[in-house]
XYZ file of C-alpha atoms in Angstrom:
660
model
C -22.750 51.142 80.355
C -23.694 47.509 80.727
C -26.548 45.074 80.178
C -28.458 45.139 83.449
C -30.925 42.376 82.674
C -32.359 40.229 79.910
C -35.980 39.078 79.562
C -36.770 36.159 77.281
C -40.092 34.667 76.250
C -40.772 31.742 73.896
C -37.154 31.501 72.743
C -35.894 27.920 72.576
C -36.190 26.394 76.086
C -37.733 29.571 77.517
C -41.502 29.280 77.713
C -44.277 31.845 77.358
C -43.789 33.188 80.890
C -40.959 35.742 80.561
C -37.781 34.781 82.394
C -35.543 37.575 83.693
C -31.781 37.167 84.113
C -29.952 39.902 86.016
C -26.400 40.576 84.849
C -23.413 41.762 86.835
C -21.754 44.926 85.463
C -18.480 43.061 84.920
C -18.757 39.249 84.795
C -21.785 36.975 84.952
C -21.239 33.213 85.177
C -23.854 30.743 83.898
C -23.840 27.359 85.618
C -26.094 24.348 85.422
C -26.271 20.895 83.891
C -26.404 20.328 80.150
C -29.536 21.466 78.341
C -30.695 24.004 80.939
C -30.572 27.138 78.780
C -27.072 28.582 79.193
C -26.338 28.519 75.470
C -29.879 29.723 74.725
C -29.252 32.975 76.630
C -26.065 33.598 74.679
C -27.873 32.820 71.429
C -30.653 35.233 72.391
C -28.095 38.009 72.840
C -26.557 37.107 69.484
C -29.966 37.614 67.839
C -29.838 41.156 69.192
C -26.180 42.103 68.996
C -24.380 39.517 66.857
C -21.563 40.756 64.626
C -22.720 38.814 61.545
C -26.048 38.456 59.796
C -26.087 34.725 60.541
C -25.801 35.403 64.264
C -28.658 37.922 64.171
C -30.959 35.830 61.966
C -33.891 34.244 63.796
C -34.659 30.671 62.766
C -37.697 28.479 63.024
C -36.058 26.375 65.748
C -35.586 29.502 67.868
C -39.323 29.575 68.597
C -40.323 27.620 71.695
C -42.505 24.536 71.228
C -44.514 23.678 74.391
C -44.035 20.187 75.798
C -47.734 19.346 75.684
C -48.333 20.717 72.182
C -50.143 18.224 69.946
C -50.990 20.395 66.938
C -48.561 22.881 65.425
C -50.058 26.400 65.229
C -49.873 28.566 62.132
C -48.058 31.309 64.043
C -45.562 31.622 66.910
C -44.224 34.700 68.678
C -41.176 35.400 70.823
C -39.424 38.368 72.330
C -35.931 39.074 73.624
C -35.423 42.198 75.664
C -32.434 43.854 77.297
C -32.238 46.775 79.676
C -29.045 48.821 79.487
C -27.863 50.778 82.522
C -25.608 53.831 82.469
C -23.771 54.343 85.760
C -21.552 56.820 83.853
C -24.455 59.259 83.791
C -24.624 59.232 87.588
C -20.935 60.137 87.862
C -19.644 63.599 87.029
C -17.124 62.236 84.523
C -17.225 63.813 81.041
C -14.942 61.130 79.566
C -17.226 58.357 80.803
C -20.336 60.198 79.656
C -18.852 60.477 76.168
C -19.036 56.684 75.857
C -22.850 56.740 76.049
C -24.144 56.683 72.456
C -26.290 59.585 71.352
C -28.877 57.308 69.799
C -29.944 56.102 73.259
C -32.162 59.145 73.541
C -35.227 56.936 73.748
C -34.700 56.167 77.415
C -36.880 55.340 80.379
C -36.476 56.279 84.029
C -36.712 53.774 86.863
C -38.308 54.509 90.233
C -35.002 55.879 91.576
C -34.535 58.315 88.718
C -31.819 56.368 86.883
C -31.930 56.392 83.090
C -32.264 53.027 81.355
C -32.427 51.990 77.722
C -34.881 49.187 77.004
C -34.389 47.349 73.699
C -37.153 44.947 72.702
C -36.803 42.433 69.858
C -40.140 40.966 68.805
C -40.422 38.246 66.186
C -43.260 36.302 64.600
C -42.958 33.022 62.737
C -45.718 32.187 60.277
C -46.369 28.884 58.544
C -46.556 30.022 54.927
C -46.249 26.559 53.430
C -42.478 26.678 52.916
C -40.029 24.434 54.748
C -38.726 27.136 57.093
C -41.810 29.338 57.199
C -41.667 33.143 57.227
C -40.038 35.078 60.064
C -40.593 38.773 60.744
C -38.825 40.753 63.426
C -38.741 44.286 64.777
C -36.325 45.923 67.204
C -37.654 48.784 69.310
C -36.374 51.154 71.938
C -39.176 51.256 74.517
C -39.586 54.462 76.524
C -41.271 52.846 79.521
C -40.148 50.123 81.919
C -43.698 48.871 82.437
C -44.546 45.352 81.259
C -47.551 46.835 79.471
C -46.559 49.261 76.742
C -48.192 50.763 73.672
C -46.372 49.796 70.472
C -47.525 52.976 68.732
C -46.735 55.439 71.520
C -43.871 53.868 73.494
C -41.845 52.060 70.820
C -39.272 53.553 68.429
C -37.479 51.634 65.675
C -33.762 51.034 66.187
C -31.648 51.259 63.042
C -28.960 48.746 62.084
C -26.182 51.268 62.711
C -27.526 52.095 66.163
C -27.990 48.422 66.931
C -24.280 47.814 66.261
C -23.363 50.136 69.140
C -23.610 46.996 71.278
C -21.744 43.970 69.949
C -21.328 40.495 71.376
C -18.168 38.506 70.714
C -19.093 34.833 71.096
C -16.570 32.070 71.789
C -18.626 28.863 71.496
C -17.883 25.524 73.146
C -17.224 24.179 69.633
C -14.472 26.417 68.319
C -15.506 26.490 64.626
C -16.228 30.226 64.542
C -13.093 31.542 66.206
C -11.192 32.433 63.008
C -14.199 34.334 61.657
C -14.623 36.382 64.829
C -10.886 37.025 65.085
C -11.003 38.427 61.544
C -13.898 40.655 62.626
C -11.887 41.964 65.580
C -8.907 42.711 63.352
C -11.269 44.588 61.056
C -12.380 46.755 63.992
C -8.772 47.661 64.700
C -7.813 48.233 61.049
C -10.698 50.677 60.605
C -9.391 52.758 63.489
C -5.898 53.109 62.019
C -4.825 56.139 59.978
C -2.962 54.507 57.109
C -0.037 56.525 55.751
C 0.318 57.578 52.115
C 3.751 55.965 52.082
C 2.186 52.565 52.765
C -0.406 53.063 50.033
C 2.268 54.075 47.503
C 4.549 51.211 48.503
C 1.703 48.725 48.166
C 0.860 50.072 44.712
C 4.438 50.067 43.422
C 5.726 46.894 45.041
C 2.463 45.029 44.574
C 2.402 45.752 40.854
C 6.010 44.549 40.509
C 5.150 41.298 42.298
C 1.972 40.821 40.254
C 3.889 41.282 36.971
C 6.654 38.947 38.107
C 4.086 36.347 39.116
C 2.323 36.535 35.732
C 5.643 36.295 33.889
C 6.420 32.911 35.349
C 6.306 30.408 32.428
C 3.790 28.123 34.088
C 1.475 30.973 35.098
C 1.776 32.542 31.629
C 0.819 29.236 29.994
C -2.231 28.791 32.235
C -3.271 32.424 31.659
C -3.046 32.058 27.868
C -5.069 28.849 27.878
C -7.702 30.367 30.175
C -7.924 33.480 27.976
C -8.593 31.346 24.900
C -11.312 29.302 26.596
C -12.885 32.423 28.166
C -13.102 34.283 24.849
C -14.686 31.254 23.180
C -17.771 31.613 25.385
C -17.692 35.298 26.337
C -18.204 37.769 23.484
C -18.749 41.054 25.335
C -16.185 43.787 24.921
C -15.726 44.180 28.656
C -13.925 41.739 30.923
C -12.215 40.273 27.882
C -8.895 39.211 29.420
C -8.617 37.280 32.707
C -5.459 37.837 34.765
C -4.171 36.294 37.961
C -3.420 38.876 40.662
C -1.955 37.507 43.893
C -1.794 40.920 45.566
C -4.734 43.356 45.718
C -3.453 46.892 45.175
C -6.364 48.459 47.098
C -5.149 48.936 50.677
C -8.619 48.369 52.186
C -8.838 44.988 50.442
C -5.214 44.098 51.094
C -5.466 44.490 54.874
C -8.505 42.193 55.010
C -6.169 39.344 54.078
C -3.589 40.121 56.744
C -3.069 36.999 58.837
C -1.427 36.253 62.164
C 1.578 33.964 62.432
C 3.304 32.776 65.576
C 7.065 32.729 65.927
C 8.220 30.212 68.513
C 11.793 31.468 68.820
C 14.703 32.670 66.709
C 15.304 29.235 65.223
C 11.680 28.124 65.174
C 9.302 27.919 62.245
C 6.427 30.372 61.931
C 3.049 28.752 62.589
C -0.304 29.822 61.202
C -3.510 30.070 63.210
C -4.729 26.775 61.727
C -1.664 25.024 63.134
C -2.665 25.846 66.710
C -4.695 23.554 68.922
C -8.292 24.409 69.797
C -7.148 25.523 73.221
C -4.396 27.762 71.862
C -6.820 29.362 69.406
C -9.223 30.023 72.266
C -6.471 31.743 74.223
C -5.446 33.860 71.239
C -9.040 34.802 70.501
C -9.496 36.093 74.048
C -6.162 37.923 73.878
C -7.218 39.502 70.563
C -10.518 40.608 72.088
C -8.734 42.124 75.084
C -6.214 43.905 72.846
C -9.012 45.336 70.684
C -10.800 46.727 73.727
C -7.541 48.125 75.133
C -6.845 50.059 71.931
C -10.441 51.284 71.647
C -10.377 52.516 75.245
C -7.285 54.552 74.419
C -8.999 55.968 71.318
C -12.032 57.025 73.352
C -9.898 58.606 76.076
C -7.644 60.340 73.526
C -4.476 58.662 74.817
C -3.879 56.362 71.853
C -1.086 58.439 70.303
C -0.176 58.656 66.619
C -1.400 56.276 63.961
C -5.082 56.101 64.912
C -8.154 58.086 64.024
C -9.583 59.906 67.000
C -12.412 61.659 65.147
C -15.084 60.190 62.962
C -14.360 56.563 63.837
C -17.450 54.663 65.024
C -16.652 52.268 67.862
C -19.098 50.058 69.771
C -20.220 51.596 73.029
C -20.326 48.163 74.655
C -18.642 44.889 73.760
C -19.944 41.756 75.477
C -17.522 38.832 75.569
C -19.455 35.544 75.795
C -17.257 32.507 76.473
C -18.863 29.083 76.524
C -17.257 26.249 78.499
C -13.597 27.290 78.179
C -12.633 24.162 80.097
C -13.507 22.054 77.016
C -10.224 22.883 75.289
C -8.010 24.335 77.983
C -6.033 22.800 80.809
C -7.003 23.994 84.315
C -3.677 25.839 84.448
C -4.956 28.333 81.861
C -8.441 28.845 83.283
C -7.280 31.081 86.108
C -5.357 33.202 83.593
C -8.466 33.583 81.449
C -10.527 34.750 84.411
C -7.797 37.170 85.431
C -7.617 38.674 81.929
C -11.401 38.909 81.588
C -11.627 40.649 84.968
C -8.993 43.105 83.810
C -10.811 43.803 80.522
C -14.182 44.324 82.193
C -12.832 47.058 84.454
C -13.654 49.322 81.515
C -17.188 50.696 81.235
C -17.171 49.549 77.604
C -16.825 45.809 78.258
C -18.862 43.100 79.938
C -18.344 39.335 80.074
C -20.486 36.204 80.218
C -19.016 32.792 81.024
C -20.852 29.470 80.852
C -18.920 26.794 82.703
C -18.924 23.472 84.542
C -15.444 24.058 85.918
C -14.940 24.349 89.665
C -11.582 25.982 88.898
C -13.390 28.896 87.247
C -16.240 29.136 89.749
C -13.814 29.233 92.662
C -12.436 32.481 91.223
C -15.784 34.203 90.718
C -17.762 35.898 93.458
C -20.996 33.966 94.143
C -23.006 37.151 93.545
C -21.957 36.923 89.874
C -23.293 33.389 89.409
C -26.633 32.507 87.802
C -27.902 28.971 88.332
C -29.815 27.347 85.449
C -32.350 24.541 85.805
C -34.850 22.878 83.502
C -38.252 22.476 85.146
C -39.436 18.898 84.911
C -43.120 19.762 84.523
C -42.803 21.660 81.235
C -39.096 21.464 80.284
C -38.590 25.225 80.440
C -35.561 27.042 81.813
C -35.503 28.681 85.231
C -32.645 30.939 86.338
C -31.782 32.098 89.838
C -29.027 34.067 91.491
C -27.085 32.675 94.437
C -28.732 33.655 97.713
C -25.991 35.082 99.948
C -26.734 36.783 103.296
C -26.557 40.559 103.102
C -23.736 42.497 104.698
C -20.218 41.577 105.722
C -20.898 39.708 108.953
C -19.483 36.264 109.763
C -22.451 34.438 108.213
C -22.152 36.261 104.883
C -18.392 35.720 104.736
C -18.739 32.054 105.678
C -21.381 31.258 103.051
C -19.523 33.183 100.343
C -16.301 31.291 100.995
C -18.123 27.990 101.450
C -19.743 28.036 98.020
C -16.442 29.130 96.492
C -14.643 26.230 98.142
C -17.306 23.648 97.247
C -18.752 24.744 93.871
C -19.826 21.145 93.205
C -23.041 21.891 95.098
C -24.218 23.905 92.067
C -24.201 20.812 89.843
C -25.396 18.255 92.371
C -28.685 16.405 92.162
C -28.483 16.009 95.928
C -26.303 17.609 98.614
C -25.343 16.021 101.919
C -24.174 18.631 104.404
C -21.822 16.963 106.851
C -19.668 18.275 109.660
C -16.213 17.049 108.670
C -14.127 15.114 106.196
C -15.011 11.666 107.564
C -18.396 11.814 105.840
C -16.706 12.253 102.452
C -15.093 8.815 102.896
C -17.770 6.882 104.771
C -20.939 7.776 102.870
C -19.733 6.867 99.342
C -18.257 3.566 100.620
C -21.470 2.570 102.386
C -23.515 3.507 99.309
C -21.277 1.344 97.130
C -21.624 -1.609 99.495
C -25.419 -1.225 99.571
C -25.528 -1.158 95.745
C -26.893 2.370 95.712
C -25.623 4.120 92.605
C -24.859 7.390 94.324
C -22.031 8.846 92.290
C -19.903 11.645 93.724
C -20.388 13.581 90.488
C -24.048 14.232 91.301
C -24.234 13.689 95.076
C -22.066 16.293 96.785
C -20.886 15.477 100.300
C -19.592 18.728 101.742
C -18.491 19.520 105.319
C -20.631 22.604 105.781
C -23.383 21.433 108.085
C -22.179 22.955 111.323
C -22.013 26.753 111.180
C -24.694 29.006 109.707
C -26.499 25.958 108.358
C -29.798 27.821 107.948
C -28.216 30.020 105.257
C -27.070 26.932 103.364
C -30.530 25.399 103.668
C -32.050 28.585 102.286
C -29.556 28.713 99.420
C -30.167 25.093 98.383
C -33.935 25.455 98.756
C -33.886 28.546 96.560
C -31.924 26.665 93.884
C -34.348 23.721 94.160
C -31.488 21.339 94.982
C -32.630 18.605 97.413
C -30.434 18.159 100.464
C -30.047 16.455 103.815
C -27.937 17.375 106.820
C -25.878 14.877 108.818
C -24.854 16.233 112.213
C -23.068 14.954 115.294
C -25.302 14.741 118.374
C -22.220 15.211 120.610
C -23.915 13.852 123.726
C -21.627 14.496 126.693
C -19.683 17.251 124.960
C -20.203 20.902 125.812
C -23.300 22.102 123.988
C -24.123 18.604 122.781
C -27.177 16.407 123.262
C -30.200 18.617 123.866
C -28.042 21.612 122.965
C -27.688 20.247 119.412
C -31.442 19.625 119.214
C -32.116 23.192 120.310
C -29.675 24.592 117.737
C -31.209 22.615 114.870
C -34.768 23.552 115.833
C -33.743 27.198 116.036
C -32.104 27.036 112.593
C -35.177 25.341 111.109
C -37.395 28.126 112.427
C -35.040 30.735 110.933
C -35.403 28.890 107.630
C -39.189 29.185 107.746
C -40.249 25.884 109.319
C -43.524 25.939 111.270
C -42.847 25.652 115.040
C -45.998 23.540 115.389
C -44.596 21.050 112.873
C -41.320 20.917 114.813
C -42.561 20.741 118.416
C -45.980 19.186 117.960
C -47.652 18.759 121.330
C -44.511 20.061 123.064
C -45.001 23.576 121.663
C -45.528 25.756 124.736
C -48.291 28.395 124.846
C -45.573 31.041 125.255
C -44.314 30.231 121.764
C -41.263 28.888 119.957
C -38.640 30.772 121.992
C -39.968 29.351 125.248
C -40.064 25.881 123.713
C -36.442 26.221 122.618
C -35.428 27.339 126.110
C -37.056 24.214 127.557
C -34.242 22.129 126.057
C -31.687 23.778 128.359
C -30.738 21.480 131.250
C -33.069 18.734 130.058
C -32.224 15.229 131.245
C -30.668 12.774 128.794
C -33.333 10.084 128.399
C -35.290 8.181 125.750
C -37.010 11.363 124.601
C -33.684 12.522 123.108
C -33.719 9.540 120.723
C -37.328 10.339 119.827
C -36.362 13.904 118.938
C -33.421 12.650 116.857
C -35.756 10.501 114.750
C -38.479 13.153 114.649
C -36.121 15.661 113.019
C -35.528 13.313 110.088
C -38.768 14.561 108.551
C -36.916 17.876 108.154
C -34.047 16.034 106.399
C -31.805 16.332 109.464
C -30.016 13.147 110.542
C -27.890 12.720 113.653
C -25.007 10.388 114.387
C -25.814 9.379 117.950
C -24.835 9.393 120.669
C -21.552 11.158 119.785
C -20.432 11.542 116.160
C -19.896 9.616 112.920
C -16.503 8.321 114.053
C -18.001 6.829 117.231
C -20.884 5.442 115.185
C -18.544 3.583 112.814
C -16.365 2.333 115.680
C -19.489 0.963 117.400
C -20.850 -0.644 114.222
C -17.587 -2.367 113.229
C -15.683 -2.902 116.512
C -13.548 -5.813 115.289
C -12.464 -4.030 112.114
C -11.670 -0.752 113.852
C -9.909 -2.444 116.794
C -7.785 -4.646 114.550
C -4.111 -3.842 115.109
C -1.800 -3.893 112.131
C 1.735 -5.211 112.476
C 3.875 -2.832 114.495
C 0.977 -0.937 116.089
C 0.612 -1.115 119.885
C -2.974 0.051 120.293
C -4.468 2.390 122.895
C -3.142 2.884 126.410
C -5.796 1.151 128.499
C -5.009 2.953 131.753
C -5.901 6.515 130.733
C -9.267 8.243 131.152
C -10.578 8.034 127.593
C -13.866 9.778 128.346
C -12.342 13.084 129.354
C -9.896 12.969 126.437
C -12.764 12.593 123.950
C -15.480 14.672 125.639
C -13.219 17.502 126.787
C -12.741 19.149 130.146
C -16.190 20.767 129.960
C -17.836 17.505 128.958
C -20.233 15.349 130.974
C -19.464 11.588 130.973
C -22.642 10.646 132.871
C -24.638 9.576 129.768
C -22.052 6.844 129.185
C -21.496 3.710 131.244
C -18.416 1.854 132.398
C -18.734 -0.472 129.408
C -17.987 2.474 127.114
C -14.574 3.219 128.639
C -12.656 0.960 126.257
C -14.519 2.479 123.305
C -13.380 5.938 124.362
C -9.785 4.727 124.573
C -9.987 3.263 121.060
C -11.646 6.466 119.819
C -8.778 8.491 121.248
C -6.210 6.127 119.692
C -7.800 6.075 116.224
C -9.097 9.588 115.753
C -7.486 12.144 118.059
C -4.253 13.559 116.707
C -4.554 11.506 113.525
C -6.309 11.859 110.180
C -9.867 10.627 110.647
C -10.540 10.183 106.891
C -7.356 8.116 106.476
C -8.353 5.873 109.367
C -11.803 5.231 107.896
C -10.394 4.712 104.398
C -7.843 2.177 105.634
C -10.345 0.198 107.702
C -13.258 0.229 105.248
C -10.989 -0.929 102.427
C -10.457 -4.188 104.354
C -14.199 -4.891 104.629
C -16.196 -6.499 101.844
C -19.605 -5.221 100.773
C -21.466 -7.992 102.600
C -19.846 -7.164 105.948
C -20.508 -3.453 105.531
C -24.146 -3.972 104.565
C -24.788 -6.321 107.479
C -23.463 -3.912 110.109
C -23.958 -0.425 108.663
C -25.255 2.088 111.249
C -29.022 2.593 111.179
C -28.834 6.387 110.887
C -26.523 6.185 107.870
C -28.732 3.573 106.208
C -31.729 5.871 106.725
C -29.808 8.792 105.232
C -28.707 6.828 102.160
C -32.204 5.474 101.571
C -33.506 9.048 101.734
C -30.898 10.192 99.196
C -31.602 7.246 96.905
C -35.351 7.893 97.005
C -34.805 11.501 95.950
C -32.441 10.710 93.100
C -34.230 7.611 91.826
C -37.919 8.034 92.700
C -40.320 5.212 91.952
C -41.147 4.936 88.275
C -44.833 5.381 89.023
C -44.155 8.714 90.669
C -42.118 10.121 87.788
C -44.039 12.085 85.175
C -41.958 11.373 82.101
C -42.682 13.957 79.368
C -43.480 12.641 75.923
C -40.969 13.345 73.188
């Protein structure tokens, strides 16, 4: 079984319109900038399935306060709802079916006939004049999946014992609660053990000997006698007349609660307590303890645990949810991959599920994009919005490309703006030009990624769905095979696939036969001034071209002296070769270029073919000061950077700043 989805309304940063978050059966990753609701979702689940009363207790601050609220109402309401799915019931596996708790008999059926369990926590806060106000809550099992349900007919109270069949183990970003939860996990294991009579007798006999020896110590005896005198001066009852110090509890159930973990470094090393470990080490141990607990419980359920454990009568949770918040806060990147590997291993069981909130690209690169949920805070009302990552269906080249692309460049998830380029040169050139132009475009929130060539319409759709603004910088490749009008045709086709209106793209050039005929009209079209007009026209769709060839040619043309400066020991290009064919390729067409461009082609070949383009740009741009770069920066790159800057830092008059 697993949590299939969560619906939240009026809880913290979630507004009155219910927000639904779909969960993966094994691991679901929460990503997004700070304050977008990742912790709020984990806290909502704790209100349902926390392992302590404090975790389950709803507080006044849990109730959402609308941004535009001017007068506090006398009452607020929220609800948190989960839907549990049971794939075990669809499989003919009696062992798996045995893990489904009997109390989930208040189920509902979806439109495909699958049984679901819908748990609905409803709470009301009332201003009763006290500081915190009064909070009432009810937890129901709802026997319909409809949004509209009758509380009298469709809702059934869920008892505390039944509620504990699902438990969430929470590892917060601040590691204060780790020792408490580790103690809880040990308690789960201790309850499952069949303790021998020999241990009980040994504890009683040996413990009493140690207690007596402790009390017979002269110092302890003196303190005990003094305490007894003072106690009897103020306490006259016949019971509880004599206080005694007892270092060891003789009741086994109480004794094992105090069992602690120590760590032995090696044969000569000193034992270390849990408190001696770093925050990161405690995080690692906590996760290992959780995994070990689930491993043992799985063996108990399957009957393969062996001697020493109770196999009958022991109540184990049917589902344990491991919620880990920002593990990168306390752990080196080296450990993050190990954590993901162990969590993946644990969640192979039908009795475990994991949630991870992270900003770490190291973690996200190891998680399938289908498991990621992107969190944003809507500017208009400061409420959370969550979306999955839109990946093309199937296993074709486009789906594989997009899946690997977002794994390789997870920084796009956290960006305030994404520039889709074609290669690595853009990653060097664009930040340097922005710095020279005094545009504060930091790489931490403007992602420049070389993904703009293949399957670009899928990337546009993904970024649009996540509400992340973007622009695409492409090479026009005039003279190369498929370049020039071929690039214009490709971009227009991709825009149409992404939902753009053909009329908005073609304008008066839209043929009566439709978009396909208009696209075909680009084939064989003459290179003339209309190509430049189309290049500029497509900027309104956030598509920018480096013309006439590519960004490397553009920079060479803009800064000829800097790029043609020979360092000591370098001989420069061979001026007798045919540079055009070397750069444009055997299938290329040199006609759009004149004789004056021949030397440029030779320098292009010398600087960029067979060498690292990014290194060449980095070396040359580092020699130029900001004034020289600003004075000669290519027009298309200036236009792109101004577009980015306008999106990230809109005019103050256009920004609707919410009141505090």
